[in-house]
Short mmCIF file of C-alpha atoms and ligand atoms in Angstrom, two decimals:
data_model
loop_
_atom_site.label_atom_id
_atom_site.label_comp_id
_atom_site.label_asym_id
_atom_site.label_seq_id
_atom_site.Cartn_x
_atom_site.Cartn_y
_atom_site.Cartn_z
CA MET U 1 29.28 -2.70 24.92
CA SER U 2 30.54 -1.89 20.69
CA GLU U 3 27.55 -1.97 18.37
CA PRO U 4 27.22 -5.20 16.08
CA TRP U 5 28.66 -4.33 13.00
CA TRP U 6 25.22 -4.33 10.67
CA GLN U 7 24.61 -1.69 12.31
CA SER U 8 26.85 0.84 10.96
CA ALA U 9 26.94 -1.03 7.86
CA VAL U 10 25.74 -0.66 4.05
CA ILE U 11 24.43 -3.94 2.21
CA TYR U 12 24.73 -4.22 -1.21
CA GLN U 13 22.43 -6.71 -3.33
CA ILE U 14 23.55 -8.84 -6.13
CA TYR U 15 20.81 -10.98 -7.69
CA PRO U 16 23.29 -13.36 -8.86
CA LYS U 17 21.62 -14.01 -12.55
CA SER U 18 21.78 -10.35 -13.30
CA PHE U 19 25.48 -9.45 -11.68
CA CYS U 20 28.12 -10.93 -13.63
CA ASP U 21 28.43 -13.87 -16.58
CA THR U 22 31.78 -16.01 -16.01
CA ASP U 23 30.47 -19.53 -18.41
CA GLY U 24 28.92 -17.90 -21.19
CA ASP U 25 25.49 -18.68 -20.01
CA GLY U 26 23.67 -15.98 -20.61
CA VAL U 27 23.36 -15.92 -17.00
CA GLY U 28 25.55 -14.40 -13.84
CA ASP U 29 27.02 -16.81 -11.82
CA LEU U 30 29.12 -16.98 -8.14
CA ALA U 31 32.23 -16.77 -10.17
CA GLY U 32 31.38 -13.48 -11.83
CA ILE U 33 30.48 -12.44 -7.65
CA ARG U 34 33.98 -13.05 -6.64
CA ARG U 35 35.38 -11.64 -10.28
CA HIS U 36 33.80 -8.00 -9.01
CA LEU U 37 34.81 -7.68 -4.74
CA ASP U 38 37.71 -5.70 -5.46
CA TYR U 39 35.28 -3.03 -7.08
CA LEU U 40 32.89 -3.86 -4.03
CA ARG U 41 36.00 -3.00 -2.27
CA TRP U 42 35.98 0.54 -3.94
CA LEU U 43 33.33 1.12 -3.83
CA GLY U 44 33.37 1.09 -0.07
CA VAL U 45 29.91 -1.50 1.27
CA ASP U 46 30.86 -3.48 3.75
CA ALA U 47 28.47 -6.54 2.56
CA ILE U 48 26.70 -8.13 0.03
CA TRP U 49 23.19 -9.70 0.40
CA ILE U 50 23.05 -12.31 -2.21
CA SER U 51 19.21 -13.50 -3.84
CA PRO U 52 18.70 -16.88 -3.92
CA PHE U 53 21.52 -18.92 -5.77
CA PHE U 54 19.86 -22.92 -4.61
CA ARG U 55 19.17 -25.38 -6.60
CA SER U 56 15.80 -24.15 -8.35
CA PRO U 57 13.25 -24.63 -10.96
CA MET U 58 13.20 -21.03 -11.58
CA LYS U 59 10.00 -20.96 -11.77
CA ASP U 60 10.58 -17.64 -9.97
CA HIS U 61 14.23 -17.44 -10.17
CA GLY U 62 15.60 -19.16 -7.17
CA TYR U 63 12.48 -18.68 -4.91
CA ASP U 64 11.38 -22.20 -5.48
CA VAL U 65 14.21 -24.14 -3.75
CA SER U 66 14.16 -27.51 -4.31
CA ASP U 67 17.46 -27.94 -2.54
CA HIS U 68 18.18 -25.48 0.06
CA CYS U 69 21.57 -27.04 0.40
CA ASP U 70 23.61 -26.84 -2.40
CA VAL U 71 24.32 -24.10 -5.20
CA ASP U 72 22.35 -24.92 -9.05
CA PRO U 73 24.50 -25.37 -11.35
CA VAL U 74 23.42 -22.42 -13.39
CA PHE U 75 25.67 -20.50 -10.77
CA GLY U 76 28.45 -23.25 -9.65
CA SER U 77 28.89 -24.91 -6.80
CA LEU U 78 29.00 -25.24 -3.09
CA LYS U 79 32.94 -25.21 -4.01
CA ASP U 80 32.56 -21.73 -5.75
CA PHE U 81 30.03 -20.71 -2.60
CA ASP U 82 33.53 -21.47 -0.30
CA ARG U 83 35.97 -19.92 -2.81
CA LEU U 84 33.31 -16.71 -2.51
CA LEU U 85 32.84 -16.26 0.91
CA ALA U 86 36.48 -17.08 1.97
CA ASP U 87 37.40 -14.26 -0.94
CA ALA U 88 35.16 -11.65 0.72
CA HIS U 89 35.79 -12.53 4.03
CA ALA U 90 39.72 -11.78 2.69
CA ARG U 91 38.47 -8.18 1.41
CA GLY U 92 36.75 -7.73 5.05
CA LEU U 93 33.01 -8.03 3.31
CA ARG U 94 30.58 -9.49 5.19
CA VAL U 95 28.24 -12.08 3.04
CA LEU U 96 24.42 -12.74 3.34
CA ILE U 97 22.27 -15.48 1.60
CA ASP U 98 18.59 -15.31 0.94
CA TRP U 99 16.97 -17.97 3.15
CA VAL U 100 13.04 -19.23 2.09
CA PRO U 101 11.39 -20.25 4.48
CA ASN U 102 8.07 -19.56 3.03
CA HIS U 103 8.13 -22.12 0.81
CA THR U 104 9.80 -24.23 -1.54
CA SER U 105 9.60 -25.45 -5.22
CA ASP U 106 6.89 -28.00 -5.90
CA GLU U 107 10.14 -30.23 -7.11
CA HIS U 108 11.47 -29.90 -3.76
CA PRO U 109 11.54 -33.81 -2.53
CA TRP U 110 9.66 -33.09 1.08
CA PHE U 111 7.11 -31.85 -1.60
CA VAL U 112 6.98 -34.27 -3.94
CA GLU U 113 6.93 -37.25 -1.23
CA SER U 114 3.92 -34.50 0.56
CA ARG U 115 2.16 -35.12 -2.63
CA ALA U 116 2.77 -38.62 -3.27
CA SER U 117 0.02 -39.79 -0.35
CA ARG U 118 -2.10 -38.62 2.64
CA ALA U 119 -0.72 -41.18 4.10
CA SER U 120 2.73 -39.96 3.65
CA ALA U 121 5.14 -39.15 6.48
CA ARG U 122 6.06 -35.59 4.83
CA ARG U 123 1.71 -34.68 4.11
CA GLY U 124 1.80 -32.47 6.89
CA TRP U 125 4.70 -30.66 5.86
CA TYR U 126 2.48 -28.19 3.90
CA VAL U 127 -0.69 -27.01 4.35
CA TRP U 128 -3.08 -29.57 2.79
CA ARG U 129 -7.19 -29.24 3.48
CA ASP U 130 -10.46 -29.99 1.91
CA GLY U 131 -12.30 -27.78 -0.04
CA THR U 132 -15.74 -26.19 0.31
CA PRO U 133 -18.58 -27.31 -2.06
CA ASP U 134 -17.87 -23.93 -3.85
CA GLY U 135 -13.85 -24.68 -4.16
CA PRO U 136 -10.43 -23.49 -2.81
CA PRO U 137 -10.36 -23.70 1.42
CA ASN U 138 -10.44 -20.38 1.74
CA ASN U 139 -10.67 -16.95 -0.26
CA TRP U 140 -6.83 -16.08 0.09
CA ARG U 141 -5.53 -15.02 -3.55
CA ALA U 142 -1.60 -15.97 -4.60
CA ALA U 143 0.97 -13.11 -5.33
CA PHE U 144 1.67 -12.28 -9.13
CA SER U 145 -2.21 -13.34 -10.20
CA ASP U 146 -5.23 -12.80 -9.26
CA ALA U 147 -6.19 -16.56 -8.63
CA PRO U 148 -6.82 -18.35 -5.27
CA ALA U 149 -3.67 -18.62 -2.69
CA TRP U 150 -4.77 -23.10 -3.74
CA THR U 151 -3.99 -25.22 -6.21
CA TRP U 152 -6.19 -28.61 -6.43
CA ASP U 153 -4.52 -32.20 -6.34
CA GLU U 154 -6.22 -34.25 -8.13
CA ARG U 155 -4.39 -37.55 -7.30
CA THR U 156 -4.88 -37.37 -3.37
CA GLY U 157 -8.47 -35.33 -3.22
CA GLN U 158 -6.85 -31.96 -1.52
CA TRP U 159 -5.82 -28.10 -2.46
CA TYR U 160 -2.43 -26.97 -1.22
CA LEU U 161 -1.62 -23.53 -0.27
CA HIS U 162 0.58 -21.71 -1.95
CA LEU U 163 0.98 -17.52 -1.45
CA PHE U 164 3.12 -17.25 -4.61
CA LEU U 165 3.20 -19.70 -7.69
CA PRO U 166 1.21 -22.70 -7.85
CA GLU U 167 5.19 -24.18 -7.88
CA GLN U 168 5.75 -22.70 -4.60
CA PRO U 169 3.71 -25.10 -2.26
CA ASP U 170 3.94 -23.25 1.43
CA LEU U 171 5.45 -24.54 4.16
CA ASP U 172 3.92 -25.95 7.41
CA TRP U 173 5.46 -24.63 10.32
CA GLN U 174 3.24 -25.13 12.86
CA ASN U 175 4.43 -28.72 12.02
CA PRO U 176 7.96 -29.17 14.96
CA GLU U 177 9.67 -31.27 12.01
CA VAL U 178 9.54 -28.82 9.52
CA VAL U 179 10.74 -25.72 12.34
CA ALA U 180 14.22 -28.68 12.87
CA ALA U 181 14.07 -28.99 8.92
CA MET U 182 14.37 -25.59 8.38
CA HIS U 183 16.71 -25.11 10.95
CA GLN U 184 19.03 -28.07 9.91
CA THR U 185 19.23 -25.29 6.59
CA LEU U 186 20.65 -22.30 8.18
CA ARG U 187 23.03 -24.37 10.19
CA PHE U 188 24.54 -26.08 6.74
CA TRP U 189 25.03 -21.94 5.25
CA LEU U 190 25.79 -20.70 9.08
CA ASP U 191 28.62 -23.51 9.01
CA ARG U 192 30.14 -22.82 5.98
CA GLY U 193 30.49 -19.22 7.59
CA VAL U 194 27.57 -16.81 6.17
CA ASP U 195 27.32 -13.53 8.28
CA GLY U 196 23.63 -13.55 7.91
CA PHE U 197 20.61 -14.30 6.45
CA ARG U 198 18.17 -12.43 4.60
CA MET U 199 14.71 -13.89 5.52
CA ASP U 200 11.85 -14.05 2.53
CA VAL U 201 8.42 -13.39 3.42
CA VAL U 202 9.21 -14.18 6.54
CA HIS U 203 6.17 -12.71 8.54
CA CYS U 204 4.28 -15.39 6.28
CA ILE U 205 5.54 -18.71 8.31
CA GLY U 206 3.32 -18.08 11.14
CA LYS U 207 -0.35 -19.17 9.90
CA ASP U 208 -3.48 -19.25 11.28
CA PRO U 209 -4.30 -22.76 10.89
CA SER U 210 -8.46 -21.95 11.27
CA LEU U 211 -7.03 -20.10 7.75
CA PRO U 212 -9.73 -17.77 8.33
CA ASP U 213 -11.64 -16.26 5.27
CA LEU U 214 -10.14 -12.27 4.58
CA PRO U 215 -12.50 -10.10 5.24
CA GLU U 216 -12.79 -7.59 2.44
CA PRO U 217 -11.92 -5.38 1.41
CA MET U 218 -7.99 -7.39 2.68
CA ALA U 219 -9.45 -10.30 0.37
CA LYS U 220 -8.76 -8.63 -3.25
CA LEU U 221 -5.39 -8.21 -1.62
CA PRO U 222 -2.66 -11.21 -2.03
CA ALA U 223 -2.56 -12.89 1.41
CA CYS U 224 1.22 -12.36 1.15
CA VAL U 225 0.95 -8.69 1.68
CA VAL U 226 -1.60 -9.13 4.89
CA ASN U 227 -0.84 -12.23 6.65
CA ASP U 228 0.34 -10.68 10.00
CA ASP U 229 0.10 -14.04 12.92
CA LEU U 230 1.14 -13.76 16.35
CA ARG U 231 2.68 -17.35 15.54
CA THR U 232 5.21 -15.63 13.29
CA HIS U 233 7.07 -14.32 16.68
CA GLY U 234 7.16 -17.02 18.53
CA LEU U 235 8.92 -18.85 14.91
CA LEU U 236 11.06 -16.16 15.18
CA ARG U 237 12.47 -15.99 18.48
CA GLY U 238 13.20 -20.20 17.48
CA ILE U 239 15.25 -18.77 14.37
CA ARG U 240 17.07 -16.50 16.19
CA SER U 241 18.56 -18.82 18.79
CA VAL U 242 19.78 -20.79 15.56
CA LEU U 243 22.07 -18.19 15.09
CA GLU U 244 23.04 -17.22 18.46
CA GLU U 245 24.19 -20.79 18.35
CA TYR U 246 26.73 -19.47 16.18
CA PRO U 247 29.83 -16.39 17.03
CA GLY U 248 29.83 -13.22 15.71
CA ASP U 249 27.34 -11.08 15.06
CA ARG U 250 25.58 -13.05 12.48
CA VAL U 251 22.41 -11.60 11.46
CA MET U 252 18.86 -12.11 10.45
CA VAL U 253 17.34 -9.29 8.44
CA GLY U 254 13.68 -10.33 7.39
CA GLU U 255 11.33 -8.69 4.37
CA VAL U 256 7.94 -8.02 5.93
CA TYR U 257 6.14 -7.04 3.52
CA LEU U 258 3.36 -5.89 5.21
CA LEU U 259 2.71 -1.92 3.93
CA GLN U 260 2.54 -0.76 7.83
CA THR U 261 5.41 0.47 9.64
CA ARG U 262 3.41 -0.10 12.57
CA ALA U 263 3.40 -3.48 11.39
CA VAL U 264 6.89 -3.84 10.53
CA ALA U 265 8.33 -2.73 14.00
CA ARG U 266 6.60 -5.81 15.62
CA TYR U 267 9.14 -8.43 14.14
CA TYR U 268 11.64 -6.90 15.91
CA GLY U 269 9.69 -8.34 19.60
CA ARG U 270 11.36 -6.86 22.56
CA GLY U 271 14.90 -7.13 20.77
CA ASP U 272 14.69 -11.24 20.60
CA GLU U 273 13.55 -11.79 16.97
CA LEU U 274 14.63 -10.16 13.36
CA HIS U 275 17.68 -7.80 13.64
CA LEU U 276 16.03 -6.11 11.08
CA ALA U 277 13.10 -5.95 9.28
CA PHE U 278 12.81 -4.15 5.73
CA ASN U 279 10.43 -1.61 6.01
CA PHE U 280 8.51 -0.76 2.38
CA PRO U 281 6.51 2.19 2.75
CA PRO U 282 9.70 5.07 2.21
CA LEU U 283 9.89 2.53 -1.36
CA TYR U 284 6.77 3.58 -2.46
CA ALA U 285 6.90 7.23 -1.68
CA PRO U 286 6.67 9.19 -4.11
CA TRP U 287 9.81 11.91 -4.45
CA GLN U 288 7.82 14.64 -2.27
CA ALA U 289 9.18 16.36 0.74
CA GLU U 290 5.89 16.11 2.30
CA ALA U 291 5.80 11.91 1.90
CA TRP U 292 8.91 11.40 2.43
CA ARG U 293 9.34 13.52 5.93
CA ASP U 294 5.98 12.02 6.93
CA ARG U 295 7.45 8.45 6.11
CA ILE U 296 10.99 9.18 8.40
CA ALA U 297 9.08 10.31 10.87
CA GLU U 298 6.59 7.79 11.12
CA VAL U 299 9.80 5.44 11.26
CA ALA U 300 11.36 6.81 14.18
CA ASP U 301 7.78 6.91 16.13
CA ALA U 302 7.49 3.33 15.43
CA MET U 303 10.90 2.08 16.14
CA ASP U 304 12.82 4.62 18.02
CA PRO U 305 10.07 2.97 21.85
CA ARG U 306 11.47 -0.18 20.81
CA GLY U 307 15.17 0.27 20.03
CA ALA U 308 14.60 -1.42 16.95
CA TRP U 309 17.06 -0.43 14.03
CA PRO U 310 15.70 0.77 10.97
CA THR U 311 16.42 0.14 7.56
CA TRP U 312 16.49 2.29 4.31
CA VAL U 313 15.91 0.45 0.84
CA LEU U 314 14.93 2.54 -2.72
CA SER U 315 15.17 0.18 -5.03
CA ASN U 316 15.54 -4.40 -5.01
CA HIS U 317 14.67 -7.25 -7.65
CA ASP U 318 11.36 -6.56 -6.88
CA ASN U 319 10.70 -2.74 -8.05
CA PRO U 320 11.52 -0.46 -10.63
CA ARG U 321 14.62 1.37 -9.62
CA GLN U 322 14.53 4.45 -8.58
CA ARG U 323 16.01 6.24 -11.58
CA SER U 324 13.12 5.09 -13.54
CA ARG U 325 10.61 5.57 -11.17
CA TYR U 326 11.94 9.47 -9.69
CA GLY U 327 12.23 10.26 -13.36
CA ASN U 328 15.95 11.87 -13.43
CA GLU U 329 19.19 11.47 -12.90
CA ALA U 330 19.56 14.36 -10.82
CA ARG U 331 16.60 12.86 -8.51
CA ALA U 332 18.12 9.99 -8.35
CA ARG U 333 21.68 11.00 -6.50
CA ALA U 334 19.76 13.30 -4.04
CA ALA U 335 18.03 9.89 -3.07
CA ALA U 336 21.49 8.80 -2.77
CA LEU U 337 22.22 11.22 -0.52
CA LEU U 338 19.47 10.74 1.50
CA LEU U 339 19.35 6.55 1.68
CA LEU U 340 23.35 7.27 2.91
CA THR U 341 22.39 9.15 5.75
CA LEU U 342 19.36 8.41 7.25
CA ARG U 343 19.27 6.33 10.67
CA GLY U 344 20.07 2.75 10.03
CA THR U 345 21.20 0.24 7.80
CA PRO U 346 21.09 1.14 5.01
CA PHE U 347 20.60 -1.25 1.15
CA VAL U 348 22.22 -0.24 -1.78
CA TYR U 349 20.54 -2.73 -5.12
CA ALA U 350 23.20 -3.86 -7.37
CA GLY U 351 23.09 -0.89 -10.54
CA GLU U 352 21.70 1.93 -8.54
CA GLU U 353 24.99 3.28 -8.45
CA LEU U 354 25.34 3.46 -11.68
CA GLY U 355 22.07 5.20 -12.27
CA LEU U 356 20.80 2.48 -13.73
CA GLU U 357 16.99 3.14 -15.32
CA ASP U 358 15.09 -0.53 -15.72
CA ALA U 359 15.59 -1.82 -18.99
CA VAL U 360 12.67 -1.97 -21.68
CA VAL U 361 11.48 -5.16 -21.95
CA PRO U 362 10.41 -6.36 -25.24
CA SER U 363 7.30 -9.21 -23.87
CA ALA U 364 9.04 -11.50 -26.44
CA ARG U 365 12.02 -11.52 -23.60
CA ARG U 366 9.65 -11.36 -20.37
CA ARG U 367 10.82 -14.24 -17.87
CA ASP U 368 9.11 -13.25 -14.58
CA PRO U 369 5.43 -14.29 -13.98
CA GLY U 370 5.93 -11.10 -11.52
CA GLY U 371 6.32 -8.26 -14.24
CA ARG U 372 9.65 -7.41 -12.45
CA ASP U 373 12.12 -8.00 -15.30
CA GLY U 374 12.79 -4.29 -15.75
CA CYS U 375 14.94 -3.82 -12.98
CA ARG U 376 16.41 -7.22 -13.55
CA ALA U 377 18.69 -6.64 -16.52
CA PRO U 378 21.92 -7.28 -16.71
CA LEU U 379 24.55 -5.41 -15.11
CA PRO U 380 27.77 -3.42 -17.49
CA TRP U 381 30.76 -3.15 -16.18
CA GLU U 382 32.44 -1.59 -19.45
CA PRO U 383 31.56 -0.84 -22.59
CA GLY U 384 31.87 -2.49 -26.18
CA PRO U 385 29.40 -5.55 -26.99
CA LEU U 386 29.62 -7.84 -24.13
CA HIS U 387 29.68 -5.13 -21.34
CA GLY U 388 32.03 -7.54 -19.85
CA TRP U 389 30.35 -10.75 -19.49
CA CYS U 390 31.57 -13.89 -21.22
CA SER U 391 28.36 -13.80 -23.31
CA ALA U 392 26.72 -12.29 -26.31
CA GLU U 393 23.42 -12.49 -25.14
CA PRO U 394 22.45 -12.31 -21.72
CA TRP U 395 19.07 -13.89 -20.18
CA LEU U 396 17.50 -10.18 -20.12
CA PRO U 397 18.30 -7.51 -22.27
CA TRP U 398 20.60 -4.53 -21.14
CA PRO U 399 19.99 -1.19 -19.51
CA PRO U 400 18.98 1.99 -21.23
CA ASP U 401 22.70 3.41 -22.39
CA ALA U 402 25.10 0.61 -21.35
CA GLN U 403 27.73 2.46 -23.39
CA LYS U 404 28.03 4.96 -20.86
CA ARG U 405 26.78 3.81 -18.02
CA ASN U 406 29.08 0.76 -17.06
CA THR U 407 31.38 0.64 -14.02
CA ALA U 408 34.32 1.02 -16.23
CA VAL U 409 33.87 4.29 -17.88
CA LEU U 410 31.63 6.21 -14.44
CA ARG U 411 34.50 5.20 -13.02
CA ASP U 412 36.48 6.87 -15.11
CA ASP U 413 34.43 10.49 -14.52
CA PRO U 414 35.21 11.67 -10.83
CA GLY U 415 31.86 14.06 -11.26
CA SER U 416 30.21 10.53 -12.15
CA ILE U 417 27.15 9.26 -9.89
CA LEU U 418 29.38 5.65 -8.96
CA HIS U 419 31.20 8.36 -7.63
CA LEU U 420 28.99 10.31 -5.33
CA TYR U 421 27.56 6.86 -4.12
CA ARG U 422 31.69 5.98 -3.43
CA ARG U 423 32.26 9.34 -1.64
CA LEU U 424 28.99 9.10 0.13
CA LEU U 425 29.61 5.74 2.22
CA ALA U 426 33.11 6.95 2.37
CA ALA U 427 31.84 9.81 4.21
CA ARG U 428 28.93 8.27 6.55
CA ARG U 429 31.96 4.93 7.46
CA HIS U 430 33.86 7.83 8.58
CA SER U 431 31.14 10.36 10.22
CA PRO U 432 29.95 8.17 14.06
CA ALA U 433 26.59 10.91 13.48
CA LEU U 434 26.00 9.25 10.29
CA SER U 435 26.74 5.66 10.81
CA LEU U 436 25.58 6.02 14.42
CA GLY U 437 23.75 9.03 15.45
CA THR U 438 20.71 10.41 16.18
CA LEU U 439 18.02 11.75 13.90
CA ASP U 440 16.09 15.54 14.73
CA LEU U 441 14.05 16.13 11.37
CA LEU U 442 14.75 20.43 11.16
CA SER U 443 11.70 22.69 10.36
CA THR U 444 12.12 23.63 6.27
CA PRO U 445 10.06 25.37 4.04
CA GLU U 446 8.07 23.62 1.15
CA GLY U 447 9.56 21.47 -0.89
CA VAL U 448 12.58 20.81 1.48
CA VAL U 449 13.09 18.06 3.92
CA SER U 450 16.54 18.54 6.26
CA TYR U 451 17.63 16.13 9.37
CA ARG U 452 20.27 16.70 11.67
CA ARG U 453 22.32 13.55 12.58
CA GLU U 454 24.40 13.81 15.92
CA CYS U 455 26.62 11.54 18.01
CA GLY U 456 29.21 13.02 20.63
CA ASP U 457 30.69 15.72 18.99
CA ASP U 458 30.16 14.54 15.79
CA VAL U 459 27.08 16.77 13.90
CA ARG U 460 25.55 16.67 10.32
CA VAL U 461 23.20 18.03 8.53
CA VAL U 462 21.63 17.01 5.89
CA ALA U 463 19.14 19.46 3.21
CA VAL U 464 17.66 17.30 0.56
CA ASN U 465 14.96 20.10 -1.92
CA PHE U 466 12.58 17.67 -3.63
CA ALA U 467 11.19 21.43 -5.95
CA SER U 468 12.35 21.62 -8.99
CA ASP U 469 13.28 25.13 -8.62
CA PRO U 470 15.82 25.93 -5.85
CA ARG U 471 14.69 27.22 -2.28
CA PRO U 472 16.06 29.17 -0.10
CA PHE U 473 17.13 27.23 3.41
CA GLY U 474 18.76 29.02 6.65
CA LEU U 475 20.58 27.08 8.85
CA SER U 476 22.01 28.51 11.93
CA GLY U 477 25.88 28.67 12.60
CA SER U 478 28.08 28.50 9.96
CA TRP U 479 28.37 25.23 7.95
CA ILE U 480 30.86 23.93 5.23
CA VAL U 481 29.59 21.65 2.85
CA GLU U 482 30.70 18.29 3.39
CA LEU U 483 29.14 16.51 -0.13
CA ALA U 484 26.60 17.68 -3.09
CA SER U 485 24.52 15.33 -5.19
CA ASP U 486 25.68 17.52 -7.80
CA ALA U 487 28.88 17.70 -6.38
CA VAL U 488 28.82 21.87 -6.87
CA GLY U 489 30.10 23.47 -3.80
CA GLU U 490 31.84 21.36 -2.24
CA GLY U 491 33.92 22.38 0.20
CA SER U 492 32.79 25.44 0.33
CA ARG U 493 30.63 27.93 2.93
CA TYR U 494 26.60 26.87 2.97
CA ARG U 495 24.81 30.01 1.91
CA ASP U 496 21.77 29.36 3.08
CA GLY U 497 20.00 27.59 -0.09
CA LEU U 498 20.13 24.78 -2.38
CA ALA U 499 19.35 24.20 -5.97
CA THR U 500 16.77 21.98 -8.01
CA GLU U 501 16.56 19.24 -6.80
CA GLN U 502 19.96 19.01 -4.91
CA ALA U 503 20.97 17.38 -1.46
CA LEU U 504 23.38 18.25 0.80
CA LEU U 505 25.46 17.18 3.31
CA LEU U 506 26.23 19.61 5.65
CA ARG U 507 29.62 19.65 8.34
CA PRO U 508 29.65 22.69 11.45
CA ALA U 509 32.49 25.10 9.60
C1 GLC D 1 9.63 -12.55 -2.00
C2 GLC D 1 10.96 -12.10 -2.89
C3 GLC D 1 10.16 -12.31 -4.17
C4 GLC D 1 9.79 -13.52 -4.61
C5 GLC D 1 8.82 -13.77 -3.76
C6 GLC D 1 8.34 -15.37 -3.01
O1 GLC D 1 9.20 -11.17 -2.35
O2 GLC D 1 11.54 -10.42 -2.51
O3 GLC D 1 11.11 -11.86 -5.53
O4 GLC D 1 9.32 -13.90 -5.37
O5 GLC D 1 9.29 -13.57 -2.68
O6 GLC D 1 9.52 -15.59 -2.58
#
């Protein structure tokens, strides 16, 4: 049996508000994504994941869904989505959408009805509880603030749970009607032909119905980063069985926001829960060899015995971009080589291929309650005042250097980071060792991480120098530099050492 497509794929995340605006309202749209599909083909990614574009009051920029089965007018219409999907498929690009199962918007008709009265038929679709004499039902904290994860509803005299904003009430997945209704929302998009889902904070859908207090010191953390209830696993198996009603290896990629890789690995079940799960500890690791060696080893230890296929991600719409975190382009380039040669499915966040830094967002232009505007800056496509957008002023400021750091300018420069990403994607696609092979960490001098990838007789070695000076690193055998993060020495023999902050992809001579 051949491997499912998503195992050898590279998935490109699009934050739709920031990708490309075609109607002049300052916010990106589905037509803007469609306009740039040929660019994505040229780049060489296999699939796109589009962050939420459903109807939403946008309190959390689309992660507060008020209709799972329609497109918010700011992004276009269902017809625009169907066109986008058809054009993507015609180019061999698969499309994942972002499904938000843990909560809805408080403006979703389900919640409006639930909140109307204690006797409402949908009261039990959300998590309503009486309080304690001291206030909320338990000590859980919401994300984005230090506030309780509960809001008091004056009219019906109870509290409702929200692990995120008060405008994002949590659904009660213990209620079979909720399960059935949410399964229907999956079928709605599966019927339209989507190839899979990124599932937002999916580890939170199962909760202990007694909602016990969290012990100290966990109680200081937002409940969404510690909720790890066994009930979720049964719910995931149910969701998986919906995907399996459809042909073509539809994929579920879970955002499991638990910061221990071993805990994340459990959400793959016995091959019957998530196909892929985000594992964030590497994203939060500093740019240091020891930290990265540990993270890579930890992934192998936690995932391999279960037959779980890892994922790798360095940036997304929730975290500062890697170019900003690591501090310079040399490191961002070395990180690209690392990301795209590790064992597992890599995710590239739109704009990282341009080496974008976070935008500096003055307080008057801040939009996100979670302080994540910088990494959500609009993508510059061209030099000039509009950068390929149809609007004079996009919803967030442009990232730094947009005159030079845009797809048009970097495409004309074969030495650019954009071309590095493209060459890495091509190298990965053409090498079974890189796309599907085993990974073995090699012993290295301080400051260097190296691993060997192997599949049949296809072999590659990757070496990354995290240090800010050159490092010797001898390898037995004779090797050719296939790709260098700084493009130096490609095609020539490897000379047992790495330049400052350089990463190399080597093939046998
Ligand atoms: C996930 C999303 C984030 C959102 C949150 C609530 O972590 O990635 O953007 O704010 O869930 O839906």
